[in-house]
Coordinates of C-alpha atoms in Angstrom, one line a residue:
Chain A
X1 CA 195.4 61.5 172.7
X2 CA 191.9 60.0 172.9
X3 CA 190.4 62.9 170.9
X4 CA 193.0 62.2 168.2
X5 CA 191.9 58.6 168.2
X6 CA 188.3 59.5 167.9
X7 CA 189.0 61.9 165.0
X8 CA 190.9 59.2 163.1
X9 CA 187.9 56.8 163.6
X10 CA 185.5 59.5 162.5
X11 CA 187.5 60.3 159.4
X12 CA 187.5 56.7 158.4
X13 CA 183.8 56.5 159.2
X14 CA 183.1 59.5 156.9
X15 CA 185.0 57.8 154.1
X16 CA 183.0 54.7 154.5
X17 CA 179.8 56.7 154.6
X18 CA 180.8 58.3 151.3
X19 CA 181.4 54.9 149.8
X20 CA 178.1 53.7 151.1
X21 CA 176.2 56.6 149.6
X22 CA 177.8 56.2 146.2
X23 CA 177.1 52.4 146.2
X24 CA 173.5 53.2 147.2
X25 CA 173.3 55.5 144.2
X26 CA 174.7 52.8 141.9
X27 CA 172.3 50.2 143.2
X28 CA 169.3 52.5 142.8
X29 CA 170.2 53.3 139.2
X30 CA 170.7 49.6 138.4
X31 CA 167.4 48.6 140.0
X32 CA 165.6 51.3 138.1
X33 CA 167.0 49.8 134.9
X34 CA 165.9 46.3 136.0
X35 CA 162.4 47.5 136.6
X36 CA 162.2 49.4 133.4
X37 CA 163.4 46.4 131.4
X38 CA 161.0 44.0 133.1
X39 CA 158.2 46.5 132.3
X40 CA 159.3 46.7 128.7
X41 CA 159.4 42.9 128.4
X42 CA 155.9 42.7 129.9
X43 CA 154.6 45.4 127.5
X44 CA 156.0 43.6 124.5
X45 CA 154.9 40.1 125.6
X46 CA 151.9 38.2 124.4
X47 CA 148.6 39.0 125.9
X48 CA 148.3 37.7 129.5
X49 CA 152.0 36.9 129.7
X50 CA 153.8 38.4 132.6
X51 CA 157.4 37.8 133.5
X52 CA 156.8 36.9 137.1
X53 CA 156.4 34.3 139.8
X54 CA 154.0 32.1 137.7
X55 CA 157.1 31.0 135.7
X56 CA 159.6 30.5 138.5
X57 CA 161.2 27.0 138.5
X58 CA 160.0 25.3 141.7
X59 CA 163.3 23.4 141.9
X60 CA 165.6 26.3 141.2
X61 CA 169.2 26.1 142.5
X62 CA 171.3 29.1 143.2
X63 CA 174.1 29.6 140.7
X64 CA 175.4 32.7 142.5
X65 CA 176.3 32.1 146.1
X66 CA 177.7 34.0 149.0
X67 CA 181.2 33.7 150.5
X68 CA 181.7 35.4 153.8
X69 CA 185.2 35.9 155.2
X70 CA 186.5 38.0 158.1
X71 CA 189.6 40.0 158.3
X72 CA 191.3 39.4 161.6
X73 CA 192.8 42.9 161.8
X74 CA 189.5 44.7 161.7
X75 CA 187.0 42.0 162.7
X76 CA 184.4 43.2 160.2
X77 CA 183.2 40.5 157.8
X78 CA 183.6 40.8 154.1
X79 CA 181.0 39.5 151.6
X80 CA 181.6 38.3 148.1
X81 CA 179.5 36.5 145.5
X82 CA 180.8 33.4 143.8
X83 CA 179.6 32.9 140.3
X84 CA 179.0 30.0 138.0
X85 CA 182.7 29.1 137.3
X86 CA 183.6 29.0 141.0
X87 CA 184.5 25.8 142.9
X88 CA 181.2 25.6 144.7
X89 CA 179.4 25.1 141.4
X90 CA 181.5 22.1 140.6
X91 CA 180.8 20.6 144.0
X92 CA 177.1 21.2 143.8
X93 CA 176.4 19.7 140.3
X94 CA 177.6 16.1 140.7
X95 CA 174.8 15.0 143.1
X96 CA 172.2 14.2 140.4
X97 CA 174.8 12.9 138.0
X98 CA 175.9 10.2 140.4
X99 CA 172.4 9.0 140.9
X100 CA 171.5 9.1 137.3
X101 CA 174.6 7.3 136.1
X102 CA 174.0 4.5 138.7
X103 CA 170.5 3.9 137.6
X104 CA 171.5 4.1 134.0
X105 CA 174.3 1.5 134.4
X106 CA 171.8 -0.9 136.0
X107 CA 169.5 -0.7 133.0
X108 CA 172.2 -0.8 130.3
X109 CA 174.9 -3.0 131.6
X110 CA 176.1 -4.1 128.2
X111 CA 176.2 -0.7 126.7
X112 CA 179.4 0.5 125.2
X113 CA 181.6 2.8 127.3
X114 CA 181.4 5.5 124.7
X115 CA 177.7 5.9 124.9
X116 CA 177.8 5.9 128.7
X117 CA 180.3 8.7 128.7
X118 CA 178.1 10.6 126.3
X119 CA 175.1 10.2 128.5
X120 CA 177.1 11.3 131.5
X121 CA 178.2 14.4 129.7
X122 CA 174.7 15.2 128.7
X123 CA 173.5 14.9 132.3
X124 CA 176.4 17.1 133.4
X125 CA 175.5 19.9 131.1
X126 CA 171.7 19.7 131.6
X127 CA 171.5 21.2 135.1
X128 CA 173.7 24.1 134.0
X129 CA 171.4 25.0 131.2
X130 CA 168.4 24.7 133.5
X131 CA 170.1 26.9 135.9
X132 CA 169.8 30.0 133.7
X133 CA 166.7 31.7 135.1
X134 CA 165.9 33.2 131.7
X135 CA 165.0 29.7 130.6
X136 CA 162.0 29.7 133.0
X137 CA 160.3 32.1 130.7
X138 CA 160.7 30.0 127.5
X139 CA 163.3 29.4 124.9
X140 CA 163.2 32.8 123.3
X141 CA 163.5 35.5 125.9
X142 CA 163.0 39.1 124.9
X143 CA 166.1 41.4 124.8
X144 CA 164.8 43.7 127.7
X145 CA 164.7 40.7 130.0
X146 CA 168.3 39.8 129.1
X147 CA 169.3 43.4 129.8
X148 CA 167.4 43.2 133.2
X149 CA 169.4 40.0 133.9
X150 CA 172.8 41.7 133.1
X151 CA 171.9 44.6 135.4
X152 CA 170.8 42.2 138.1
X153 CA 174.0 40.2 137.9
X154 CA 176.0 43.5 138.2
X155 CA 174.0 44.5 141.3
X156 CA 174.3 41.1 142.9
X157 CA 178.0 40.6 142.1
X158 CA 179.4 44.1 142.4
X159 CA 177.2 46.4 144.4
X160 CA 175.4 44.4 147.1
X161 CA 178.4 42.5 148.5
X162 CA 180.3 45.8 148.8
X163 CA 177.3 47.6 150.3
X164 CA 176.9 45.0 153.1
X165 CA 180.7 44.9 153.6
X166 CA 180.9 48.7 154.0
X167 CA 177.9 48.5 156.4
X168 CA 179.7 45.9 158.5
X169 CA 182.9 48.1 158.6
X170 CA 180.8 51.1 159.6
X171 CA 179.2 49.1 162.4
X172 CA 182.7 48.1 163.5
X173 CA 184.0 51.7 163.5
X174 CA 180.8 52.8 165.4
X175 CA 181.8 50.4 168.2
X176 CA 185.4 51.8 168.3
X177 CA 184.1 55.4 168.4
X178 CA 181.7 54.6 171.3
X179 CA 184.5 52.7 173.1
X180 CA 186.9 55.6 172.7
X181 CA 184.3 58.2 173.7
X182 CA 183.6 56.2 176.9
X183 CA 187.3 56.0 177.6
X184 CA 187.7 59.8 177.1
X185 CA 184.7 60.5 179.3
X186 CA 186.1 58.4 182.1
X187 CA 189.5 60.1 181.8
X188 CA 187.9 63.5 181.9
X189 CA 185.8 62.6 184.9
X190 CA 188.9 61.3 186.7
X191 CA 190.9 64.5 185.8
X192 CA 188.0 66.7 187.0
X193 CA 187.9 64.7 190.3
X194 CA 191.6 65.1 190.7
X195 CA 191.3 68.8 190.1
X196 CA 188.6 69.1 192.6
X197 CA 190.6 67.3 195.2
X198 CA 193.6 69.5 194.5
X199 CA 191.5 72.6 194.7
X200 CA 189.8 71.6 197.9
X201 CA 193.3 70.6 199.3
X202 CA 194.7 74.0 198.2
X203 CA 191.7 75.8 199.8
X204 CA 192.4 74.1 203.1
X205 CA 195.9 75.2 203.0
X206 CA 194.9 78.8 202.5
X207 CA 192.4 78.6 205.3
X208 CA 195.1 77.1 207.5
Chain B
X1 CA 186.4 33.8 166.7
X2 CA 185.9 30.1 165.9
X3 CA 182.3 30.2 167.0
X4 CA 181.5 33.1 164.7
X5 CA 183.3 31.4 161.9
X6 CA 181.0 28.4 162.3
X7 CA 178.2 30.9 162.2
X8 CA 179.0 32.4 158.8
X9 CA 180.8 29.8 156.8
X10 CA 177.6 27.9 155.8
X11 CA 175.7 31.1 154.9
X12 CA 175.9 30.8 151.2
X13 CA 172.5 32.2 150.0
X14 CA 170.9 35.6 149.7
X15 CA 167.2 35.8 150.6
X16 CA 164.7 38.3 149.2
X17 CA 161.5 39.7 150.5
X18 CA 160.0 42.0 147.9
X19 CA 157.3 42.8 145.4
X20 CA 157.1 40.6 142.3
X21 CA 159.3 42.7 140.0
X22 CA 162.0 43.1 142.7
X23 CA 162.1 39.3 143.3
X24 CA 162.0 38.5 139.6
X25 CA 164.8 40.9 138.9
X26 CA 167.0 39.5 141.6
X27 CA 166.2 35.9 140.8
X28 CA 167.3 36.5 137.2
X29 CA 170.8 36.8 138.6
X30 CA 170.6 33.2 139.8
X31 CA 170.3 33.7 143.6
X32 CA 167.0 31.8 143.9
X33 CA 167.2 28.5 145.7
X34 CA 164.7 25.9 146.7
X35 CA 166.0 23.3 149.2
X36 CA 165.5 19.6 148.6
X37 CA 162.1 18.0 149.3
X38 CA 160.3 17.4 151.6
X39 CA 161.1 20.8 153.1
X40 CA 161.4 22.6 149.7
X41 CA 162.1 25.9 151.4
X42 CA 162.4 28.9 149.2
X43 CA 164.8 31.8 149.9
X44 CA 162.4 34.4 148.7
X45 CA 158.9 35.8 149.4
X46 CA 156.8 37.7 146.8
X47 CA 154.8 40.3 148.7
X48 CA 151.6 41.8 147.1
X49 CA 148.8 43.9 148.5
X50 CA 147.1 40.8 149.9
X51 CA 150.1 39.5 151.8
X52 CA 149.6 40.0 155.6
X53 CA 152.2 41.5 157.8
X54 CA 152.3 38.3 159.8
X55 CA 153.5 36.4 156.7
X56 CA 156.2 39.0 156.0
X57 CA 157.3 38.7 159.7
X58 CA 157.3 34.9 159.5
X59 CA 159.5 35.0 156.4
X60 CA 161.8 37.5 158.0
X61 CA 162.0 35.3 161.1
X62 CA 162.7 32.2 159.0
X63 CA 165.5 33.9 157.0
X64 CA 167.1 35.6 160.0
X65 CA 166.7 33.2 162.8
X66 CA 165.6 29.7 161.8
X67 CA 167.7 29.2 158.7
X68 CA 171.4 29.0 159.0
X69 CA 172.3 29.1 155.3
X70 CA 171.4 32.7 154.6
X71 CA 174.0 35.4 154.7
X72 CA 172.2 38.5 153.4
X73 CA 168.5 39.3 153.5
X74 CA 167.4 41.8 150.9
X75 CA 164.1 43.5 151.6
X76 CA 162.2 46.2 149.8
X77 CA 162.3 49.4 151.9
X78 CA 158.5 49.9 151.8
X79 CA 158.0 46.3 153.0
X80 CA 160.6 46.8 155.7
X81 CA 158.4 49.7 156.9
X82 CA 155.6 47.3 157.6
X83 CA 157.7 45.3 160.0
X84 CA 159.9 48.2 161.1
X85 CA 159.9 47.2 164.8
X86 CA 161.4 43.8 163.8
X87 CA 164.0 45.3 161.5
X88 CA 165.1 47.9 164.0
X89 CA 165.4 45.5 166.9
X90 CA 167.3 43.0 164.8
X91 CA 171.0 43.3 165.8
X92 CA 172.7 40.0 164.8
X93 CA 175.7 40.2 162.6
X94 CA 174.5 37.3 160.4
X95 CA 172.6 37.4 158.3
X96 CA 172.9 41.0 157.4
X97 CA 169.8 42.9 156.4
X98 CA 169.8 45.3 153.4
X99 CA 166.9 47.5 152.5
X100 CA 166.6 48.0 148.7
X101 CA 164.3 50.3 146.6
X102 CA 161.4 48.9 144.7
X103 CA 159.7 50.0 141.4
X104 CA 157.2 52.3 143.0
X105 CA 159.1 53.3 146.1
X106 CA 162.6 54.8 145.4
X107 CA 165.3 54.6 148.0
X108 CA 164.6 57.0 150.9
X109 CA 167.7 57.9 152.9
X110 CA 165.4 59.1 155.8
X111 CA 164.2 55.5 156.3
X112 CA 167.6 53.8 155.8
X113 CA 168.6 52.1 159.1
X114 CA 172.3 52.6 158.3
X115 CA 171.9 56.4 157.9
X116 CA 169.8 56.5 161.1
X117 CA 172.8 54.8 162.9
X118 CA 175.0 57.6 161.4
X119 CA 172.8 60.3 162.8
X120 CA 172.8 58.6 166.2
X121 CA 176.6 58.4 166.2
X122 CA 176.9 62.1 165.5
X123 CA 174.0 63.2 167.6
X124 CA 175.3 61.7 170.8

């Protein structure tokens, strides 16, 4: 009974391991592409220009965020990435717009409603534009850098969340296997003891 | 269950510890985040040949222990090697740590902590 249980766990574990290995392969190939494209962009760039940390926006805000959920049946957490269109984005952007519109309304009390609305709209769209990390490196970004971004988005949205979710599931199955093995070892020890007792009991009978 | 839920629901950022190209590549996807001043905490660390192991360890500590808003820590495998003792003794469920390849150091399954766990499970 316990051995069957352990076998089922191990079978599941091997399937997860297979998935892990194939995701690892996909991540490696995507990252190789990212590095090659960044190298290409650097090679073609003006002298002294390097697409790196010197150009990072010091006030950058994440446009792709994590959402962790747990499945009650298995207990292993599941990871997902929420992109630009998700609800969290909508919740995050209003902060600066409220402040800005307040200060603006103090200065321009008599302004027409239409212009106010326009300003508000401009403020709303501005952070979104600034959020694209490609803009850190100037208005005209080279094609290889765009390709690197597309590969990076794929890695972040599709591969990495799956990889960590599979990892969490594997850790969960490892716990189950160890628990089942302990149980089996205990049962075996108890059976062996019982056998010993029976044998020694039988031996006495023979002697008697 | 509720305690663990409180532990993960605010973890909305990925953190990166890596060489410049790794960090740049991942930040291009829009995961980079700097918290509001005066703290202005970054969720990434660019490691070069001059970066001391203590600084890497401090960033790892900050991302895994001090900050409660990070759900995944991505770290280049060759940098993880420098603080291997910390990585191997780290057992918390959140944030989860994932070792990733870098430009000059391709993924090595021998060093992968997940595959080491697999070997331990079958070697017992």
